[in-house]
């Protein structure tokens, strides 16, 4: 199943909503080259926020008649189709959003609806229009407020006991490091060591204000190399796109991670250092648009 | 795609070969309840070993006419269908076996041939006839001479940049532990800390001779809990079956791993400690037969 970009001229007009922790982005588009509408809604309580999003969608639906709707949301989400809470937010630290029924509400538009996590959506968008075109297996990693990983296997997001949460992997520490980490669930998991808030808690400054040679980057590099080592050996992606504010904001980081990862993988068979070309481990092509375009990608999948 | 056991009465007769480091097992069967032939061949050099296996298969083919052939092999294997060395052993530490063309040789039997790693085969066998029946997503983990992990996503083994090698994940160490590990590629990866040879190198005794309270088990438990934590968060299997000589030979081990894993996962959303029932993390139902029946499962898949 080799897959290329959708033929833009024939791609149907769809709507997508990326629900994020601070803002929600609504798009009306057939793809990145044909964006007909874009509205940002600040993320407040669910009642107010969803009412504002629905007003945007209703107007677009009336005026343009979009063919499908995609929802790319922060999680955790219930993505088990047989579950009573399918398509709802579950067990999030954002208590007001717990049990919010995204998919059931979206069905009011009587078009096919696709829903997945924000990172799985972004991964799919990179597959359709970005840095993973033509691949069957790839991963999208974002290191920012948290660490999100979207893994695509055989062209579809990994699904099992719900969706994956591979940013919370357990990774080795540097020998001299004992800081307990900032993850409220796992302490020093990868997200607890290398996310933006973790770096700020550790260094006492926002990550954007840290010099490239600040010692906190040593453990960030080590933790992210450990995460990527495990991701490569577990889901063997054909390419990994790494973005998010932390990685994009500190240009020395990805080259350092690549070196640490080469040392970590060593010369191990088909998953050794030789796979780590610059193309293999690179930044997302769609940049900040990967998130909202992920919702558009989910809408297109809902039509298939 | 809910999948149950094959209907045994209608299942075709197929042949399977499990190629292992010390022995190869040839089976003629339609499934575990209908085994018509079983021949063991010691693993020596490839020329001698494969000739002996082919003699067994040729006789079965002439006398019974099996419909398909499955090969479940130690690896690494080239499993990329577009590759010139598809179905060959690649880059193995067993130098004499490097570049041995398993699949091309097997095609001489002019029946459909399925090939995968031994652990992916065993995982599929557990899905058809064992502890993962009816699931779409599961994992089979064996802790013995090495650590092997077969991950099934949407009913198929995870495939990308070749097959996975998730036994070589990087995992955290206990704070007091600095033994360098026994993996020739990664030092203290999970296999380098918790495989049988690692335990023996560490303790100076074979793992079967160690008391349940020997201190070496502490880091074995810690490493395997780390590996399973990461496996759960990355491929979210609906069930994990853990076997192999080390786990089956030390009955206190799996309960200790379960406790450590509960502590590690904490109360994190849909992938927290609450998923860890005894059924979720259990031993393979097919026991030592999972390996050779894996080859039979691969033969059945080749017919689909």
Coordinates of C-alpha atoms in Angstrom, one line a residue:
Chain A
X1 CA 0.0 0.0 0.0
X2 CA 2.3 2.8 -1.2
X3 CA 0.5 6.0 -0.6
X4 CA 1.2 9.4 -2.1
X5 CA -0.4 12.8 -1.5
X6 CA -4.1 13.2 -2.2
X7 CA -4.7 14.7 -5.7
X8 CA -5.5 18.2 -4.6
X9 CA -7.7 19.1 -7.5
X10 CA -10.1 16.2 -6.7
X11 CA -9.8 16.3 -2.8
X12 CA -13.2 17.0 -1.2
X13 CA -13.7 20.0 1.0
X14 CA -13.7 19.0 4.7
X15 CA -13.6 20.6 8.1
X16 CA -11.2 19.9 10.9
X17 CA -10.8 21.0 14.5
X18 CA -7.6 20.7 16.5
X19 CA -8.4 20.9 20.2
X20 CA -5.3 22.0 22.1
X21 CA -4.6 22.9 25.7
X22 CA -4.5 26.7 25.1
X23 CA -6.3 27.1 21.7
X24 CA -8.5 25.3 19.3
X25 CA -8.0 25.7 15.5
X26 CA -10.9 25.2 13.1
X27 CA -10.0 24.7 9.4
X28 CA -12.0 24.5 6.3
X29 CA -9.8 22.9 3.6
X30 CA -9.2 20.2 1.2
X31 CA -5.5 20.2 2.0
X32 CA -2.6 22.6 2.8
X33 CA -2.7 24.2 -0.6
X34 CA -6.4 24.9 -0.4
X35 CA -7.4 26.4 3.0
X36 CA -10.7 28.2 2.7
X37 CA -11.2 29.1 6.3
X38 CA -9.3 29.3 9.6
X39 CA -10.7 30.3 13.0
X40 CA -8.9 30.1 16.3
X41 CA -11.0 29.7 19.5
X42 CA -9.3 30.0 22.9
X43 CA -9.6 26.9 25.0
X44 CA -11.7 27.8 28.1
X45 CA -14.4 25.5 29.7
X46 CA -15.8 22.9 27.5
X47 CA -19.3 24.4 27.2
X48 CA -18.2 27.8 26.1
X49 CA -15.4 26.4 23.9
X50 CA -17.4 23.8 22.1
X51 CA -20.3 26.2 21.5
X52 CA -17.9 28.6 19.8
X53 CA -16.4 25.8 17.6
X54 CA -19.9 24.6 16.7
X55 CA -20.9 28.0 15.6
X56 CA -18.0 28.2 13.2
X57 CA -18.7 24.7 11.9
X58 CA -22.4 25.4 11.5
X59 CA -21.7 28.5 9.4
X60 CA -19.2 26.6 7.2
X61 CA -21.6 23.7 6.9
X62 CA -24.4 26.0 5.8
X63 CA -22.3 28.0 3.4
X64 CA -20.0 25.4 2.0
X65 CA -21.3 22.0 2.9
X66 CA -18.1 20.2 4.0
X67 CA -18.1 16.5 3.3
X68 CA -16.5 15.2 6.5
X69 CA -15.2 16.4 9.9
X70 CA -12.0 15.6 11.6
X71 CA -11.3 16.1 15.3
X72 CA -7.7 16.0 16.5
X73 CA -7.7 16.4 20.3
X74 CA -5.6 16.4 23.4
X75 CA -6.3 13.2 25.3
X76 CA -6.6 10.7 26.6
X77 CA -9.5 9.8 24.4
X78 CA -11.6 6.7 24.3
X79 CA -11.0 5.4 20.8
X80 CA -12.6 1.9 21.2
X81 CA -15.5 1.9 18.8
X82 CA -17.4 -0.7 21.0
X83 CA -17.2 1.5 24.1
X84 CA -20.1 3.5 25.5
X85 CA -17.7 6.5 25.7
X86 CA -16.2 6.2 22.2
X87 CA -15.0 9.5 21.0
X88 CA -15.1 11.1 24.5
X89 CA -12.2 12.7 26.5
X90 CA -11.4 10.4 29.4
X91 CA -9.2 10.7 32.5
X92 CA -7.5 14.0 31.6
X93 CA -5.8 16.2 34.1
X94 CA -8.0 19.0 32.7
X95 CA -10.9 18.0 35.0
X96 CA -13.5 20.2 33.4
X97 CA -13.0 18.3 30.1
X98 CA -13.3 14.8 31.5
X99 CA -16.1 12.8 29.9
X100 CA -16.7 15.6 27.3
X101 CA -18.4 13.8 24.4
X102 CA -16.6 15.2 21.3
X103 CA -17.6 12.6 18.7
X104 CA -21.3 12.3 19.8
X105 CA -21.7 16.1 19.5
X106 CA -19.9 16.2 16.2
X107 CA -22.3 13.7 14.7
X108 CA -25.0 16.4 14.7
X109 CA -23.4 17.6 11.4
X110 CA -24.5 14.3 9.7
X111 CA -21.2 13.9 7.9
X112 CA -18.6 11.2 8.5
X113 CA -16.5 12.1 11.5
X114 CA -12.9 11.0 12.2
X115 CA -11.4 11.4 15.7
X116 CA -7.9 10.7 17.0
X117 CA -5.3 12.3 19.2
X118 CA -3.6 15.5 18.1
X119 CA -0.3 13.7 17.5
X120 CA -1.8 10.8 15.5
X121 CA -3.5 13.5 13.4
X122 CA -0.3 15.4 12.9
X123 CA 1.5 12.2 12.0
X124 CA -1.2 11.4 9.4
X125 CA -0.9 15.0 8.0
X126 CA 2.8 14.5 7.5
X127 CA 2.1 11.3 5.7
X128 CA -0.4 12.9 3.3
X129 CA 1.3 16.3 2.7
X130 CA 4.6 16.5 4.6
X131 CA 7.8 14.6 5.5
X132 CA 6.4 11.1 5.5
X133 CA 4.8 10.9 2.0
X134 CA 5.0 7.5 0.4
X135 CA 5.8 5.7 3.6
X136 CA 3.8 3.0 5.3
X137 CA 5.3 3.4 8.7
X138 CA 6.5 6.5 10.5
X139 CA 6.4 8.5 13.7
X140 CA 5.8 12.1 14.7
X141 CA 7.2 13.2 18.0
X142 CA 6.5 16.6 19.5
X143 CA 8.5 17.9 22.5
X144 CA 6.7 20.9 24.0
X145 CA 4.3 21.3 26.9
X146 CA 4.4 17.5 27.0
X147 CA 5.9 14.8 24.8
X148 CA 3.6 13.4 22.2
X149 CA 4.3 10.5 19.9
X150 CA 2.1 9.5 17.0
X151 CA 3.2 6.1 15.5
X152 CA 1.8 5.0 12.2
X153 CA 2.1 1.2 11.4
X154 CA 0.8 -0.1 8.0
X155 CA -0.6 3.3 7.3
X156 CA -2.8 3.6 10.4
X157 CA -2.2 5.0 13.9
X158 CA -1.2 2.2 16.4
X159 CA -4.4 1.2 18.2
X160 CA -4.9 -1.4 20.9
X161 CA -5.8 -0.7 24.5
X162 CA -6.8 2.7 23.3
X163 CA -4.2 5.0 21.8
X164 CA -0.5 5.0 22.6
X165 CA 1.2 7.5 25.1
X166 CA 4.8 6.8 24.2
X167 CA 6.1 10.1 25.5
X168 CA 5.8 8.6 29.0
X169 CA 8.3 5.9 28.4
X170 CA 10.8 5.0 31.1
X171 CA 14.3 5.9 30.0
X172 CA 17.8 5.6 31.6
X173 CA 19.2 8.5 33.5
X174 CA 22.7 9.9 33.2
X175 CA 24.8 8.4 35.9
X176 CA 25.1 11.6 37.9
X177 CA 21.5 12.7 37.7
X178 CA 18.9 12.2 40.4
X179 CA 16.4 15.0 39.9
X180 CA 13.0 13.4 40.4
X181 CA 11.3 14.6 37.2
X182 CA 8.1 16.6 36.7
X183 CA 5.5 14.0 35.5
X184 CA 2.7 13.8 38.1
X185 CA 2.2 10.2 37.1
X186 CA 5.7 8.8 36.4
X187 CA 8.2 11.3 37.9
X188 CA 11.2 10.9 35.6
X189 CA 9.7 9.3 32.5
X190 CA 10.8 10.9 29.2
X191 CA 8.1 13.7 29.5
X192 CA 9.0 14.2 33.1
X193 CA 12.6 14.9 32.1
X194 CA 12.5 16.6 28.7
X195 CA 9.2 18.4 28.2
X196 CA 9.2 22.3 28.3
X197 CA 7.8 22.4 31.8
X198 CA 10.2 19.8 33.0
X199 CA 13.2 21.8 31.7
X200 CA 11.8 25.0 33.3
X201 CA 11.2 23.3 36.6
X202 CA 14.8 21.9 36.5
X203 CA 16.6 25.0 35.3
X204 CA 14.5 27.7 36.9
X205 CA 14.1 29.4 33.5
X206 CA 11.9 28.8 30.5
X207 CA 13.6 26.6 27.9
X208 CA 13.7 29.4 25.4
X209 CA 15.9 31.4 27.7
X210 CA 18.6 28.7 28.2
X211 CA 21.9 28.9 26.4
X212 CA 22.8 26.0 24.2
X213 CA 25.5 24.8 26.6
X214 CA 23.3 24.9 29.7
X215 CA 23.9 21.6 31.5
X216 CA 20.2 20.7 31.7
X217 CA 20.3 19.9 27.9
X218 CA 22.6 17.0 28.7
X219 CA 19.8 15.0 30.3
X220 CA 17.2 16.3 27.8
X221 CA 19.4 14.8 25.0
X222 CA 19.9 11.6 27.0
X223 CA 16.2 11.2 27.7
X224 CA 15.1 11.9 24.1
X225 CA 17.8 9.6 22.7
X226 CA 16.5 6.8 25.0
X227 CA 12.9 7.5 23.9
X228 CA 13.8 7.4 20.2
X229 CA 16.0 4.2 20.7
X230 CA 13.0 2.4 22.2
X231 CA 10.6 3.8 19.6
X232 CA 12.9 2.6 16.7
X233 CA 13.3 -0.9 18.2
X234 CA 9.6 -1.3 19.1
X235 CA 7.7 0.1 16.1
X236 CA 10.6 0.4 13.6
X237 CA 9.3 3.5 11.9
X238 CA 10.7 4.2 8.4
X239 CA 11.2 7.8 9.4
X240 CA 10.8 9.9 12.5
X241 CA 9.8 13.6 12.4
X242 CA 10.7 15.4 15.6
X243 CA 9.2 18.9 16.3
X244 CA 7.6 20.9 19.1
X245 CA 8.7 24.1 20.7
X246 CA 11.6 22.6 22.7
X247 CA 13.3 20.9 19.7
X248 CA 12.5 23.7 17.2
X249 CA 13.5 26.4 19.7
X250 CA 17.0 25.0 20.4
X251 CA 18.6 24.2 17.0
X252 CA 21.6 22.4 18.6
X253 CA 19.2 19.8 20.1
X254 CA 18.3 17.6 17.2
X255 CA 22.0 17.2 16.0
X256 CA 23.0 16.3 19.6
X257 CA 20.1 13.8 19.9
X258 CA 21.2 12.2 16.6
X259 CA 24.7 11.7 17.8
X260 CA 23.6 10.3 21.2
X261 CA 21.2 8.0 19.4
X262 CA 23.9 6.7 17.0
X263 CA 26.0 5.8 20.0
X264 CA 23.0 4.2 21.7
X265 CA 21.9 2.0 18.7
X266 CA 25.5 1.0 17.9
X267 CA 25.9 -1.4 15.0
X268 CA 22.9 -3.5 15.8
X269 CA 21.5 -5.3 12.7
X270 CA 18.9 -3.4 10.6
X271 CA 18.2 -1.0 13.5
X272 CA 21.7 0.3 14.1
X273 CA 23.3 3.7 13.7
X274 CA 23.4 3.3 9.9
X275 CA 19.7 4.1 9.7
X276 CA 20.1 7.5 11.3
X277 CA 20.5 9.7 8.2
X278 CA 19.5 13.4 8.5
X279 CA 16.4 12.5 6.5
X280 CA 15.5 9.6 8.8
X281 CA 15.4 11.9 11.9
X282 CA 14.3 15.3 10.8
X283 CA 11.8 18.0 11.6
X284 CA 8.2 18.0 10.5
X285 CA 7.7 19.6 7.0
X286 CA 4.3 21.1 7.9
X287 CA 5.7 22.9 11.0
X288 CA 3.0 24.4 13.2
X289 CA 0.4 23.6 10.6
X290 CA 0.8 19.8 11.3
X291 CA -1.7 19.9 14.2
X292 CA -4.7 21.6 12.5
X293 CA -3.9 19.8 9.2
X294 CA -4.1 16.6 11.2
X295 CA -7.7 17.2 11.8
X296 CA -8.2 17.7 8.0
X297 CA -6.3 14.4 7.4
X298 CA -8.7 12.7 9.9
X299 CA -11.7 14.0 8.0
X300 CA -10.3 12.6 4.8
X301 CA -9.8 9.2 6.4
X302 CA -13.4 9.3 7.7
X303 CA -14.5 9.4 4.0
X304 CA -12.5 6.3 3.0
Chain B
X1 CA -11.8 -7.7 12.6
X2 CA -12.5 -9.9 15.6
X3 CA -10.7 -13.2 15.0
X4 CA -11.3 -16.5 16.6
X5 CA -9.6 -19.9 16.3
X6 CA -9.4 -21.4 12.8
X7 CA -12.1 -24.1 12.4
X8 CA -10.0 -27.1 13.0
X9 CA -12.1 -29.5 10.9
X10 CA -11.7 -27.3 7.9
X11 CA -8.1 -26.0 8.4
X12 CA -5.8 -27.2 5.7
X13 CA -2.7 -29.3 6.3
X14 CA 0.4 -27.1 6.3
X15 CA 4.1 -27.5 7.2
X16 CA 6.1 -25.2 9.5
X17 CA 9.7 -24.9 10.5
X18 CA 10.9 -23.1 13.6
X19 CA 14.6 -22.3 13.2
X20 CA 16.2 -21.8 16.6
X21 CA 19.7 -21.2 17.9
X22 CA 20.2 -24.8 19.1
X23 CA 17.5 -26.8 17.3
X24 CA 15.0 -26.5 14.4
X25 CA 11.5 -28.0 14.8
X26 CA 9.6 -29.2 11.7
X27 CA 5.8 -29.7 12.1
X28 CA 3.2 -31.1 9.8
X29 CA -0.2 -30.0 11.2
X30 CA -3.4 -28.1 10.6
X31 CA -3.2 -26.8 14.2
X32 CA -2.3 -27.8 17.7
X33 CA -5.1 -30.4 17.9
X34 CA -4.0 -32.0 14.7
X35 CA -0.2 -32.6 14.6
X36 CA 0.6 -35.2 12.0
X37 CA 4.4 -35.0 12.1
X38 CA 7.2 -33.5 14.2
X39 CA 10.9 -33.8 13.5
X40 CA 13.7 -32.0 15.4
X41 CA 16.9 -31.2 13.6
X42 CA 20.0 -29.8 15.6
X43 CA 21.1 -26.4 14.4
X44 CA 24.6 -26.8 13.0
X45 CA 26.0 -25.0 9.9
X46 CA 23.3 -23.8 7.4
X47 CA 24.2 -26.2 4.6
X48 CA 23.9 -29.3 6.8
X49 CA 20.9 -28.1 8.8
X50 CA 18.8 -26.8 5.8
X51 CA 19.5 -30.0 3.9
X52 CA 18.1 -32.1 6.8
X53 CA 15.1 -29.8 7.1
X54 CA 14.4 -30.0 3.3
X55 CA 14.6 -33.8 3.4
X56 CA 11.9 -33.9 6.0
X57 CA 9.7 -31.4 4.1
X58 CA 10.2 -33.2 0.8
X59 CA 9.0 -36.4 2.3
X60 CA 6.0 -34.8 3.8
X61 CA 5.3 -32.9 0.6
X62 CA 5.4 -36.1 -1.4
X63 CA 3.3 -38.2 1.1
X64 CA 0.8 -35.6 2.3
X65 CA 1.0 -32.6 0.0
X66 CA 0.9 -29.7 2.5
X67 CA -0.8 -26.6 1.2
X68 CA 1.6 -24.0 2.6
X69 CA 4.8 -23.6 4.4
X70 CA 5.7 -21.3 7.4
X71 CA 9.2 -20.3 8.5
X72 CA 9.6 -18.8 12.0
X73 CA 13.3 -18.0 12.3
X74 CA 15.8 -16.4 14.6
X75 CA 16.9 -13.1 13.0
X76 CA 17.5 -10.5 12.1
X77 CA 15.6 -11.3 8.9
X78 CA 15.1 -9.1 5.8
X79 CA 11.2 -8.8 5.7
X80 CA 11.0 -6.1 3.1
X81 CA 9.2 -7.6 0.1
X82 CA 10.8 -5.2 -2.3
X83 CA 14.3 -6.0 -1.1
X84 CA 16.7 -8.2 -3.1
X85 CA 17.4 -10.2 0.1
X86 CA 13.7 -10.6 1.2
X87 CA 13.3 -13.7 3.3
X88 CA 17.1 -14.0 4.0
X89 CA 18.9 -13.9 7.4
X90 CA 20.9 -10.7 7.7
X91 CA 23.4 -9.3 10.1
X92 CA 23.2 -12.1 12.7
X93 CA 25.9 -12.8 15.2
X94 CA 25.8 -16.4 13.9
X95 CA 28.2 -15.5 11.1
X96 CA 27.8 -18.8 9.2
X97 CA 24.0 -18.0 8.8
X98 CA 24.4 -14.5 7.5
X99 CA 22.8 -14.1 4.1
X100 CA 21.3 -17.5 4.2
X101 CA 18.3 -17.4 1.8
X102 CA 15.5 -19.1 3.7
X103 CA 12.6 -17.9 1.7
X104 CA 14.1 -18.3 -1.8
X105 CA 15.0 -22.0 -0.9
X106 CA 11.6 -22.7 0.5
X107 CA 9.9 -21.6 -2.7
X108 CA 11.2 -24.8 -4.3
X109 CA 8.1 -26.4 -2.8
X110 CA 5.8 -24.4 -5.0
X111 CA 3.3 -23.7 -2.2
X112 CA 2.7 -20.3 -0.5
X113 CA 5.4 -19.5 2.0
X114 CA 5.1 -17.3 5.1
X115 CA 8.2 -16.1 6.9
X116 CA 8.6 -14.0 10.1
X117 CA 10.7 -13.9 13.2
X118 CA 10.3 -16.7 15.8
X119 CA 8.6 -14.4 18.3
X120 CA 6.2 -12.9 15.8
X121 CA 5.2 -16.4 14.8
X122 CA 4.7 -17.4 18.4
X123 CA 2.6 -14.3 19.0
X124 CA 0.4 -15.3 16.0
X125 CA 0.0 -18.8 17.3
X126 CA -1.1 -17.5 20.6
X127 CA -3.7 -15.4 18.7
X128 CA -5.0 -18.4 16.8
X129 CA -5.0 -21.1 19.4
X130 CA -3.7 -19.7 22.7
X131 CA -3.9 -16.8 25.1
X132 CA -4.7 -14.0 22.7
X133 CA -7.7 -15.5 20.9
X134 CA -10.3 -12.9 19.8
X135 CA -7.9 -10.0 20.3
X136 CA -6.7 -7.5 17.6
X137 CA -3.6 -6.3 19.5
X138 CA -1.3 -8.3 21.8
X139 CA 2.3 -9.0 22.5
X140 CA 4.3 -12.1 23.2
X141 CA 7.5 -11.7 25.2
X142 CA 10.1 -14.4 25.8
X143 CA 12.9 -14.1 28.3
X144 CA 15.5 -16.8 27.7
X145 CA 18.7 -16.9 25.8
X146 CA 17.7 -13.4 24.6
X147 CA 14.7 -11.3 25.1
X148 CA 12.3 -11.5 22.1
X149 CA 9.1 -9.4 21.7
X150 CA 6.4 -10.1 19.1
X151 CA 4.0 -7.2 18.8
X152 CA 0.7 -7.6 16.9
X153 CA -1.2 -4.5 15.9
X154 CA -4.5 -4.7 14.0
X155 CA -4.0 -8.5 13.7
X156 CA -0.5 -8.3 12.0
X157 CA 3.0 -8.2 13.3
X158 CA 4.4 -4.7 13.5
X159 CA 6.4 -4.0 10.4
X160 CA 8.3 -0.9 9.3
X161 CA 12.1 -0.6 8.9
X162 CA 12.1 -4.4 9.0
X163 CA 10.9 -6.2 12.1
X164 CA 11.0 -4.9 15.7
X165 CA 13.7 -5.9 18.2
X166 CA 12.0 -4.5 21.3
X167 CA 14.0 -6.8 23.7
X168 CA 16.9 -4.4 23.3
X169 CA 15.1 -1.3 24.7
X170 CA 16.9 1.1 27.0
X171 CA 15.5 0.9 30.5
X172 CA 16.3 2.6 33.7
X173 CA 18.7 1.0 36.2
X174 CA 18.1 0.6 39.9
X175 CA 19.9 3.5 41.6
X176 CA 22.6 1.3 43.2
X177 CA 23.4 -0.8 40.1
X178 CA 26.2 -0.2 37.7
X179 CA 27.0 -3.6 36.2
X180 CA 27.7 -2.9 32.5
X181 CA 25.3 -5.5 31.1
X182 CA 26.0 -8.3 28.7
X183 CA 24.6 -7.2 25.3
X184 CA 27.4 -7.0 22.8
X185 CA 25.6 -4.1 21.0
X186 CA 23.9 -2.1 23.8
X187 CA 25.5 -3.2 27.1
X188 CA 22.8 -2.7 29.6
X189 CA 19.7 -2.7 27.4
X190 CA 16.9 -5.0 28.7
X191 CA 18.3 -8.1 27.1
X192 CA 21.8 -7.2 28.5
X193 CA 20.3 -7.1 32.0
X194 CA 17.6 -9.7 32.2
X195 CA 18.3 -12.5 29.6
X196 CA 19.5 -15.9 30.9
X197 CA 23.1 -15.3 29.8
X198 CA 23.0 -11.8 31.4
X199 CA 21.8 -13.3 34.7
X200 CA 24.5 -16.0 34.6
X201 CA 27.2 -13.5 33.8
X202 CA 26.1 -11.4 36.6
X203 CA 25.5 -14.0 39.3
X204 CA 28.1 -16.5 38.3
X205 CA 25.5 -19.3 38.2
X206 CA 22.9 -20.4 35.7
X207 CA 19.5 -18.7 36.4
X208 CA 17.9 -22.0 37.1
X209 CA 20.3 -22.4 40.1
X210 CA 19.5 -19.1 41.8
X211 CA 17.3 -18.9 44.8
X212 CA 14.2 -16.7 44.5
X213 CA 15.7 -14.2 46.9
X214 CA 19.0 -13.8 45.1
X215 CA 19.7 -10.1 44.7
X216 CA 20.2 -10.4 41.0
X217 CA 16.5 -10.8 40.5
X218 CA 15.9 -7.2 41.8
X219 CA 17.4 -5.7 38.7
X220 CA 15.9 -8.4 36.4
X221 CA 12.4 -7.4 37.8
X222 CA 13.2 -3.7 37.4
X223 CA 14.5 -4.1 33.8
X224 CA 11.5 -6.2 32.7
X225 CA 9.0 -3.9 34.3
X226 CA 10.7 -1.0 32.4
X227 CA 10.5 -2.9 29.2
X228 CA 6.8 -3.8 29.7
X229 CA 6.0 -0.2 30.8
X230 CA 7.4 1.1 27.5
X231 CA 5.7 -1.7 25.5
X232 CA 2.3 -0.9 27.0
X233 CA 2.6 2.8 26.3
X234 CA 4.0 2.4 22.8
X235 CA 2.0 -0.4 21.2
X236 CA -0.9 -0.6 23.8
X237 CA -1.4 -4.3 23.5
X238 CA -4.7 -5.7 24.7
X239 CA -2.8 -8.5 26.5
X240 CA 0.8 -9.5 27.0
X241 CA 2.0 -13.1 27.3
X242 CA 5.4 -13.5 28.9
X243 CA 7.2 -16.8 28.8
X244 CA 10.7 -18.1 28.1
X245 CA 13.0 -20.2 30.3
X246 CA 13.8 -17.3 32.7
X247 CA 10.2 -16.3 33.5
X248 CA 8.8 -19.9 33.5
X249 CA 11.7 -21.2 35.5
X250 CA 11.4 -18.7 38.4
X251 CA 7.7 -18.7 39.4
X252 CA 8.1 -15.7 41.7
X253 CA 9.2 -13.5 38.8
X254 CA 6.0 -12.7 37.0
X255 CA 4.1 -11.7 40.2
X256 CA 7.1 -9.5 41.2
X257 CA 7.2 -7.9 37.7
X258 CA 3.4 -7.3 37.9
X259 CA 3.8 -5.4 41.2
X260 CA 6.8 -3.3 39.9
X261 CA 4.8 -2.5 36.7
X262 CA 1.8 -1.4 38.7
X263 CA 4.0 1.0 40.6
X264 CA 5.6 2.2 37.4
X265 CA 2.4 2.8 35.5
X266 CA 0.7 4.5 38.4
X267 CA -2.8 5.9 37.8
X268 CA -2.1 7.1 34.3
X269 CA -5.3 7.3 32.2
X270 CA -6.2 4.3 30.2
X271 CA -2.7 2.8 30.5
X272 CA -2.4 2.9 34.3
X273 CA -2.1 0.1 36.8
X274 CA -5.7 -0.8 36.5
X275 CA -5.1 -2.6 33.3
X276 CA -2.7 -5.1 34.9
X277 CA -5.0 -7.9 35.8
X278 CA -3.6 -11.4 36.0
X279 CA -5.1 -12.2 32.6
X280 CA -3.6 -9.1 31.1
X281 CA 0.0 -10.1 32.0
X282 CA 0.1 -13.9 31.9
X283 CA 2.1 -16.8 30.6
X284 CA 1.6 -18.2 27.0
X285 CA -1.0 -20.8 26.8
X286 CA 0.8 -22.9 24.2
X287 CA 4.0 -23.1 26.3
X288 CA 7.0 -24.5 24.5
X289 CA 4.8 -25.3 21.5
X290 CA 4.3 -21.6 20.8
X291 CA 7.5 -21.5 18.7
X292 CA 6.9 -24.4 16.3
X293 CA 3.1 -23.6 16.1
X294 CA 4.2 -20.1 15.1
X295 CA 5.5 -21.6 11.9
X296 CA 2.2 -23.3 11.4
X297 CA 0.4 -20.0 12.0
X298 CA 2.6 -18.3 9.4
X299 CA 1.8 -21.0 6.9
X300 CA -2.0 -20.4 7.4
X301 CA -1.4 -16.6 6.9
X302 CA 0.4 -17.3 3.7
X303 CA -2.8 -19.0 2.4
X304 CA -5.0 -15.9 3.2

